[in-house]
């Protein structure tokens, strides 16, 4: 006998996207369970920025508040990792790292992405504090400071130009960047970005505070921040287990969806960085709400169809066997 209760929706991942979806679903009286490993991508950062009315809130504080809000409306939270997902009759089973299983009629994948950083020794120690990727997330905090940009590809030119708006002291270290062409060199020169044609070897600093980038030729560039361009690799294991194929994205990989988060797998939605690697917190949260509304509508359509079928079956029975006549 199956003793696993069936939820309407299992939300896998409880960051901004997953929790926003959970609030919207729970407020629609949907039974929702959120499975969350508790490691949001921006955890190393001191604050989440560009977030109206919560500007600069510490990322973990934001999500703690979000969990309280979701629970207040009746969402169930499981602080563990989803290991495997498979389709079963009428929905999905998700195996959890704590040994449990959750069963749900619909799945929302909101497990975020992995930032694949350049392979430079020590870079992880500074990630999110002095090693940065996004001018909107951290630019204000490093304005006017000594900023290095680690060359990797054409995006590095764009990053250097963006950060030059925030500081006069920007140095592009060419590192692995192919020749971007004469026009790009002209742009850098025109706005006063210094270019160092060398490869980086390691970072020097203490307690998450960068002091210098050490180059392969032994030269050191004193820096307060280093800008890098990670590859954004969406966590797609669960989607792949269900038969999905990850899509390429200009910044990495993702789970492809339509405008409301529906994937190509029936019953499976995706939101936040899983579906859009470029989504910032507010966008991830918004996509969670949009997906939640679409899932709610999908469940509503299924339930309404079932009610219509049940009513037709009841009215097709011979007279005297009907449980009760519905008003016409
Ligand atoms: C250093 C840094 C700083 C940033 N600063 C800002 C900023 O200032 N402002 C801004 O708007 N954006 C910022 N961002 C972007 C921001 O992190 C993302 O927009 C946001 O985290 C996306 O939310 P999400 O819910 O899609 O994913 P996440 O926040 O990453 O949440 C995904 C959740 O799913 C969980 N999870 C993963 N796999 C599983 C699994 N198998 N089972 C269960 N749970 C799982 C994770 O542990 C995590 O809790 C920053 C990003 C970085 C890297």
mmCIF file with all atom_site columns, C-alpha atoms and ligand atoms in Angstrom, residues 11-20 34-51 55-57 59-60 63 67 78-84 94-97 109-115 117 124 126-129 131-134 136-139 141 230 232 235 237-238 271-285 287, ligand 1:
data_model
loop_
_atom_site.group_PDB
_atom_site.id
_atom_site.type_symbol
_atom_site.label_atom_id
_atom_site.label_alt_id
_atom_site.label_comp_id
_atom_site.label_asym_id
_atom_site.label_entity_id
_atom_site.label_seq_id
_atom_site.pdbx_PDB_ins_code
_atom_site.Cartn_x
_atom_site.Cartn_y
_atom_site.Cartn_z
_atom_site.occupancy
_atom_site.B_iso_or_equiv
_atom_site.pdbx_formal_charge
_atom_site.auth_seq_id
_atom_site.auth_comp_id
_atom_site.auth_asym_id
_atom_site.auth_atom_id
_atom_site.pdbx_PDB_model_num
ATOM   1   C CA  . UNK A 1 11  ? 9.162  22.475 -5.756  1.00 0.00 ? 11  UNK A CA  1
ATOM   2   C CA  . UNK A 1 12  ? 12.763 21.295 -6.010  1.00 0.00 ? 12  UNK A CA  1
ATOM   3   C CA  . UNK A 1 13  ? 15.039 24.089 -4.798  1.00 0.00 ? 13  UNK A CA  1
ATOM   4   C CA  . UNK A 1 14  ? 14.094 26.711 -2.238  1.00 0.00 ? 14  UNK A CA  1
ATOM   5   C CA  . UNK A 1 15  ? 15.875 29.845 -3.433  1.00 0.00 ? 15  UNK A CA  1
ATOM   6   C CA  . UNK A 1 16  ? 14.125 33.008 -4.603  1.00 0.00 ? 16  UNK A CA  1
ATOM   7   C CA  . UNK A 1 17  ? 12.426 31.165 -7.473  1.00 0.00 ? 17  UNK A CA  1
ATOM   8   C CA  . UNK A 1 18  ? 11.276 28.092 -5.570  1.00 0.00 ? 18  UNK A CA  1
ATOM   9   C CA  . UNK A 1 19  ? 10.033 29.913 -2.479  1.00 0.00 ? 19  UNK A CA  1
ATOM   10  C CA  . UNK A 1 20  ? 8.165  32.537 -4.505  1.00 0.00 ? 20  UNK A CA  1
ATOM   11  C CA  . UNK A 1 34  ? 9.655  22.530 -1.120  1.00 0.00 ? 34  UNK A CA  1
ATOM   12  C CA  . UNK A 1 35  ? 12.796 20.390 -1.102  1.00 0.00 ? 35  UNK A CA  1
ATOM   13  C CA  . UNK A 1 36  ? 15.827 22.575 -0.514  1.00 0.00 ? 36  UNK A CA  1
ATOM   14  C CA  . UNK A 1 37  ? 19.495 21.845 0.061   1.00 0.00 ? 37  UNK A CA  1
ATOM   15  C CA  . UNK A 1 38  ? 19.945 25.369 1.463   1.00 0.00 ? 38  UNK A CA  1
ATOM   16  C CA  . UNK A 1 39  ? 22.878 26.573 -0.650  1.00 0.00 ? 39  UNK A CA  1
ATOM   17  C CA  . UNK A 1 40  ? 21.695 29.507 -2.768  1.00 0.00 ? 40  UNK A CA  1
ATOM   18  C CA  . UNK A 1 41  ? 24.101 30.752 -5.365  1.00 0.00 ? 41  UNK A CA  1
ATOM   19  C CA  . UNK A 1 42  ? 24.576 34.213 -3.875  1.00 0.00 ? 42  UNK A CA  1
ATOM   20  C CA  . UNK A 1 43  ? 25.254 32.939 -0.335  1.00 0.00 ? 43  UNK A CA  1
ATOM   21  C CA  . UNK A 1 44  ? 28.872 34.244 -0.318  1.00 0.00 ? 44  UNK A CA  1
ATOM   22  C CA  . UNK A 1 45  ? 27.703 37.816 -1.022  1.00 0.00 ? 45  UNK A CA  1
ATOM   23  C CA  . UNK A 1 46  ? 27.105 40.238 1.827   1.00 0.00 ? 46  UNK A CA  1
ATOM   24  C CA  . UNK A 1 47  ? 23.846 41.526 0.410   1.00 0.00 ? 47  UNK A CA  1
ATOM   25  C CA  . UNK A 1 48  ? 21.362 41.078 -2.405  1.00 0.00 ? 48  UNK A CA  1
ATOM   26  C CA  . UNK A 1 49  ? 21.067 44.270 -4.447  1.00 0.00 ? 49  UNK A CA  1
ATOM   27  C CA  . UNK A 1 50  ? 18.583 45.674 -6.948  1.00 0.00 ? 50  UNK A CA  1
ATOM   28  C CA  . UNK A 1 51  ? 15.817 44.246 -4.814  1.00 0.00 ? 51  UNK A CA  1
ATOM   29  C CA  . UNK A 1 55  ? 17.859 46.448 -0.950  1.00 0.00 ? 55  UNK A CA  1
ATOM   30  C CA  . UNK A 1 56  ? 21.073 44.916 0.419   1.00 0.00 ? 56  UNK A CA  1
ATOM   31  C CA  . UNK A 1 57  ? 19.383 42.245 2.531   1.00 0.00 ? 57  UNK A CA  1
ATOM   32  C CA  . UNK A 1 59  ? 20.838 36.516 0.944   1.00 0.00 ? 59  UNK A CA  1
ATOM   33  C CA  . UNK A 1 60  ? 20.294 33.902 3.665   1.00 0.00 ? 60  UNK A CA  1
ATOM   34  C CA  . UNK A 1 63  ? 15.381 33.207 2.125   1.00 0.00 ? 63  UNK A CA  1
ATOM   35  C CA  . UNK A 1 67  ? 10.557 30.124 4.105   1.00 0.00 ? 67  UNK A CA  1
ATOM   36  C CA  . UNK A 1 78  ? 12.114 19.568 3.538   1.00 0.00 ? 78  UNK A CA  1
ATOM   37  C CA  . UNK A 1 79  ? 15.700 20.677 4.217   1.00 0.00 ? 79  UNK A CA  1
ATOM   38  C CA  . UNK A 1 80  ? 17.460 18.034 2.139   1.00 0.00 ? 80  UNK A CA  1
ATOM   39  C CA  . UNK A 1 81  ? 18.614 17.328 -1.406  1.00 0.00 ? 81  UNK A CA  1
ATOM   40  C CA  . UNK A 1 82  ? 16.495 15.777 -4.149  1.00 0.00 ? 82  UNK A CA  1
ATOM   41  C CA  . UNK A 1 83  ? 18.551 12.903 -5.510  1.00 0.00 ? 83  UNK A CA  1
ATOM   42  C CA  . UNK A 1 84  ? 16.335 11.357 -8.148  1.00 0.00 ? 84  UNK A CA  1
ATOM   43  C CA  . UNK A 1 94  ? 11.312 12.307 -5.842  1.00 0.00 ? 94  UNK A CA  1
ATOM   44  C CA  . UNK A 1 95  ? 13.879 10.489 -3.723  1.00 0.00 ? 95  UNK A CA  1
ATOM   45  C CA  . UNK A 1 96  ? 15.510 12.582 -1.042  1.00 0.00 ? 96  UNK A CA  1
ATOM   46  C CA  . UNK A 1 97  ? 18.966 12.435 0.476   1.00 0.00 ? 97  UNK A CA  1
ATOM   47  C CA  . UNK A 1 109 ? 12.631 22.569 -10.989 1.00 0.00 ? 109 UNK A CA  1
ATOM   48  C CA  . UNK A 1 110 ? 14.226 25.534 -9.199  1.00 0.00 ? 110 UNK A CA  1
ATOM   49  C CA  . UNK A 1 111 ? 17.599 24.097 -8.236  1.00 0.00 ? 111 UNK A CA  1
ATOM   50  C CA  . UNK A 1 112 ? 19.579 27.009 -9.686  1.00 0.00 ? 112 UNK A CA  1
ATOM   51  C CA  . UNK A 1 113 ? 22.963 26.739 -11.353 1.00 0.00 ? 113 UNK A CA  1
ATOM   52  C CA  . UNK A 1 114 ? 26.639 26.145 -10.702 1.00 0.00 ? 114 UNK A CA  1
ATOM   53  C CA  . UNK A 1 115 ? 29.059 29.022 -11.343 1.00 0.00 ? 115 UNK A CA  1
ATOM   54  C CA  . UNK A 1 117 ? 34.920 29.737 -12.219 1.00 0.00 ? 117 UNK A CA  1
ATOM   55  C CA  . UNK A 1 124 ? 36.960 30.178 -4.684  1.00 0.00 ? 124 UNK A CA  1
ATOM   56  C CA  . UNK A 1 126 ? 37.377 35.234 -2.880  1.00 0.00 ? 126 UNK A CA  1
ATOM   57  C CA  . UNK A 1 127 ? 34.206 34.351 -4.841  1.00 0.00 ? 127 UNK A CA  1
ATOM   58  C CA  . UNK A 1 128 ? 31.328 36.679 -4.062  1.00 0.00 ? 128 UNK A CA  1
ATOM   59  C CA  . UNK A 1 129 ? 33.428 39.031 -1.942  1.00 0.00 ? 129 UNK A CA  1
ATOM   60  C CA  . UNK A 1 131 ? 36.000 37.968 -7.126  1.00 0.00 ? 131 UNK A CA  1
ATOM   61  C CA  . UNK A 1 132 ? 32.867 39.197 -8.870  1.00 0.00 ? 132 UNK A CA  1
ATOM   62  C CA  . UNK A 1 133 ? 30.949 38.681 -12.064 1.00 0.00 ? 133 UNK A CA  1
ATOM   63  C CA  . UNK A 1 134 ? 28.094 41.184 -12.174 1.00 0.00 ? 134 UNK A CA  1
ATOM   64  C CA  . UNK A 1 136 ? 24.582 45.146 -10.946 1.00 0.00 ? 136 UNK A CA  1
ATOM   65  C CA  . UNK A 1 137 ? 25.201 42.789 -7.999  1.00 0.00 ? 137 UNK A CA  1
ATOM   66  C CA  . UNK A 1 138 ? 28.479 44.277 -6.767  1.00 0.00 ? 138 UNK A CA  1
ATOM   67  C CA  . UNK A 1 139 ? 29.411 47.281 -8.910  1.00 0.00 ? 139 UNK A CA  1
ATOM   68  C CA  . UNK A 1 141 ? 30.282 48.291 -3.673  1.00 0.00 ? 141 UNK A CA  1
ATOM   69  C CA  . UNK A 1 230 ? 31.945 32.145 -15.013 1.00 0.00 ? 230 UNK A CA  1
ATOM   70  C CA  . UNK A 1 232 ? 26.631 29.237 -15.740 1.00 0.00 ? 232 UNK A CA  1
ATOM   71  C CA  . UNK A 1 235 ? 21.567 21.933 -12.378 1.00 0.00 ? 235 UNK A CA  1
ATOM   72  C CA  . UNK A 1 237 ? 20.342 16.178 -13.342 1.00 0.00 ? 237 UNK A CA  1
ATOM   73  C CA  . UNK A 1 238 ? 16.710 15.740 -12.274 1.00 0.00 ? 238 UNK A CA  1
ATOM   74  C CA  . UNK A 1 271 ? 12.044 28.647 -12.915 1.00 0.00 ? 271 UNK A CA  1
ATOM   75  C CA  . UNK A 1 272 ? 14.852 30.911 -11.758 1.00 0.00 ? 272 UNK A CA  1
ATOM   76  C CA  . UNK A 1 273 ? 18.428 30.259 -12.805 1.00 0.00 ? 273 UNK A CA  1
ATOM   77  C CA  . UNK A 1 274 ? 17.593 26.694 -13.848 1.00 0.00 ? 274 UNK A CA  1
ATOM   78  C CA  . UNK A 1 275 ? 15.604 28.147 -16.732 1.00 0.00 ? 275 UNK A CA  1
ATOM   79  C CA  . UNK A 1 276 ? 17.372 31.493 -17.137 1.00 0.00 ? 276 UNK A CA  1
ATOM   80  C CA  . UNK A 1 277 ? 21.017 31.664 -16.034 1.00 0.00 ? 277 UNK A CA  1
ATOM   81  C CA  . UNK A 1 278 ? 20.957 35.461 -16.298 1.00 0.00 ? 278 UNK A CA  1
ATOM   82  C CA  . UNK A 1 279 ? 18.013 35.935 -13.913 1.00 0.00 ? 279 UNK A CA  1
ATOM   83  C CA  . UNK A 1 280 ? 18.772 38.079 -10.883 1.00 0.00 ? 280 UNK A CA  1
ATOM   84  C CA  . UNK A 1 281 ? 16.904 37.594 -7.592  1.00 0.00 ? 281 UNK A CA  1
ATOM   85  C CA  . UNK A 1 282 ? 13.833 39.645 -8.485  1.00 0.00 ? 282 UNK A CA  1
ATOM   86  C CA  . UNK A 1 283 ? 13.583 38.026 -11.928 1.00 0.00 ? 283 UNK A CA  1
ATOM   87  C CA  . UNK A 1 284 ? 14.035 34.538 -10.448 1.00 0.00 ? 284 UNK A CA  1
ATOM   88  C CA  . UNK A 1 285 ? 11.322 35.279 -7.891  1.00 0.00 ? 285 UNK A CA  1
ATOM   89  C CA  . UNK A 1 287 ? 9.548  33.550 -12.788 1.00 0.00 ? 287 UNK A CA  1
HETATM 90  C C1  . LIG B 2 .   ? 28.153 36.002 -5.771  1.00 0.00 ? 1   LIG B C1  1
HETATM 91  C C2  . LIG B 2 .   ? 26.790 36.339 -6.315  1.00 0.00 ? 1   LIG B C2  1
HETATM 92  C C3  . LIG B 2 .   ? 26.164 37.508 -5.943  1.00 0.00 ? 1   LIG B C3  1
HETATM 93  C C4  . LIG B 2 .   ? 24.912 37.828 -6.440  1.00 0.00 ? 1   LIG B C4  1
HETATM 94  N N1  . LIG B 2 .   ? 24.341 39.007 -6.067  1.00 0.00 ? 1   LIG B N1  1
HETATM 95  C C5  . LIG B 2 .   ? 23.120 39.319 -6.532  1.00 0.00 ? 1   LIG B C5  1
HETATM 96  C C6  . LIG B 2 .   ? 22.514 40.558 -6.179  1.00 0.00 ? 1   LIG B C6  1
HETATM 97  O O1  . LIG B 2 .   ? 23.079 41.375 -5.452  1.00 0.00 ? 1   LIG B O1  1
HETATM 98  N N2  . LIG B 2 .   ? 21.280 40.820 -6.677  1.00 0.00 ? 1   LIG B N2  1
HETATM 99  C C7  . LIG B 2 .   ? 20.615 39.954 -7.499  1.00 0.00 ? 1   LIG B C7  1
HETATM 100 O O2  . LIG B 2 .   ? 19.492 40.241 -7.900  1.00 0.00 ? 1   LIG B O2  1
HETATM 101 N N3  . LIG B 2 .   ? 21.175 38.777 -7.860  1.00 0.00 ? 1   LIG B N3  1
HETATM 102 C C8  . LIG B 2 .   ? 22.399 38.434 -7.381  1.00 0.00 ? 1   LIG B C8  1
HETATM 103 N N4  . LIG B 2 .   ? 22.982 37.249 -7.750  1.00 0.00 ? 1   LIG B N4  1
HETATM 104 C C9  . LIG B 2 .   ? 22.194 36.300 -8.563  1.00 0.00 ? 1   LIG B C9  1
HETATM 105 C C10 . LIG B 2 .   ? 21.325 35.439 -7.621  1.00 0.00 ? 1   LIG B C10 1
HETATM 106 O O3  . LIG B 2 .   ? 22.171 34.606 -6.869  1.00 0.00 ? 1   LIG B O3  1
HETATM 107 C C11 . LIG B 2 .   ? 20.340 34.614 -8.428  1.00 0.00 ? 1   LIG B C11 1
HETATM 108 O O4  . LIG B 2 .   ? 19.524 35.481 -9.189  1.00 0.00 ? 1   LIG B O4  1
HETATM 109 C C12 . LIG B 2 .   ? 19.409 33.800 -7.525  1.00 0.00 ? 1   LIG B C12 1
HETATM 110 O O5  . LIG B 2 .   ? 20.152 33.080 -6.577  1.00 0.00 ? 1   LIG B O5  1
HETATM 111 C C13 . LIG B 2 .   ? 18.585 32.849 -8.378  1.00 0.00 ? 1   LIG B C13 1
HETATM 112 O O6  . LIG B 2 .   ? 17.639 32.221 -7.553  1.00 0.00 ? 1   LIG B O6  1
HETATM 113 P P1  . LIG B 2 .   ? 17.239 30.700 -7.797  1.00 0.00 ? 1   LIG B P1  1
HETATM 114 O O7  . LIG B 2 .   ? 16.133 30.429 -6.844  1.00 0.00 ? 1   LIG B O7  1
HETATM 115 O O8  . LIG B 2 .   ? 17.043 30.436 -9.225  1.00 0.00 ? 1   LIG B O8  1
HETATM 116 O O9  . LIG B 2 .   ? 18.557 29.834 -7.392  1.00 0.00 ? 1   LIG B O9  1
HETATM 117 P P2  . LIG B 2 .   ? 19.310 29.731 -5.999  1.00 0.00 ? 1   LIG B P2  1
HETATM 118 O O10 . LIG B 2 .   ? 19.183 30.970 -5.232  1.00 0.00 ? 1   LIG B O10 1
HETATM 119 O O11 . LIG B 2 .   ? 20.700 29.287 -6.314  1.00 0.00 ? 1   LIG B O11 1
HETATM 120 O O12 . LIG B 2 .   ? 18.531 28.605 -5.208  1.00 0.00 ? 1   LIG B O12 1
HETATM 121 C C14 . LIG B 2 .   ? 18.572 27.261 -5.620  1.00 0.00 ? 1   LIG B C14 1
HETATM 122 C C15 . LIG B 2 .   ? 18.349 26.419 -4.367  1.00 0.00 ? 1   LIG B C15 1
HETATM 123 O O13 . LIG B 2 .   ? 18.191 25.054 -4.777  1.00 0.00 ? 1   LIG B O13 1
HETATM 124 C C16 . LIG B 2 .   ? 18.950 24.240 -3.924  1.00 0.00 ? 1   LIG B C16 1
HETATM 125 N N5  . LIG B 2 .   ? 19.267 22.987 -4.610  1.00 0.00 ? 1   LIG B N5  1
HETATM 126 C C17 . LIG B 2 .   ? 20.153 22.742 -5.585  1.00 0.00 ? 1   LIG B C17 1
HETATM 127 N N6  . LIG B 2 .   ? 20.112 21.452 -5.972  1.00 0.00 ? 1   LIG B N6  1
HETATM 128 C C18 . LIG B 2 .   ? 19.170 20.871 -5.195  1.00 0.00 ? 1   LIG B C18 1
HETATM 129 C C19 . LIG B 2 .   ? 18.648 19.553 -5.112  1.00 0.00 ? 1   LIG B C19 1
HETATM 130 N N7  . LIG B 2 .   ? 19.072 18.565 -5.910  1.00 0.00 ? 1   LIG B N7  1
HETATM 131 N N8  . LIG B 2 .   ? 17.708 19.304 -4.189  1.00 0.00 ? 1   LIG B N8  1
HETATM 132 C C20 . LIG B 2 .   ? 17.241 20.292 -3.372  1.00 0.00 ? 1   LIG B C20 1
HETATM 133 N N9  . LIG B 2 .   ? 17.690 21.568 -3.415  1.00 0.00 ? 1   LIG B N9  1
HETATM 134 C C21 . LIG B 2 .   ? 18.634 21.839 -4.320  1.00 0.00 ? 1   LIG B C21 1
HETATM 135 C C22 . LIG B 2 .   ? 20.176 25.066 -3.590  1.00 0.00 ? 1   LIG B C22 1
HETATM 136 O O14 . LIG B 2 .   ? 20.836 24.577 -2.449  1.00 0.00 ? 1   LIG B O14 1
HETATM 137 C C23 . LIG B 2 .   ? 19.537 26.457 -3.416  1.00 0.00 ? 1   LIG B C23 1
HETATM 138 O O15 . LIG B 2 .   ? 19.084 26.629 -2.088  1.00 0.00 ? 1   LIG B O15 1
HETATM 139 C C24 . LIG B 2 .   ? 24.258 36.936 -7.313  1.00 0.00 ? 1   LIG B C24 1
HETATM 140 C C25 . LIG B 2 .   ? 24.896 35.762 -7.717  1.00 0.00 ? 1   LIG B C25 1
HETATM 141 C C26 . LIG B 2 .   ? 26.150 35.463 -7.232  1.00 0.00 ? 1   LIG B C26 1
HETATM 142 C C27 . LIG B 2 .   ? 26.843 34.197 -7.682  1.00 0.00 ? 1   LIG B C27 1
#
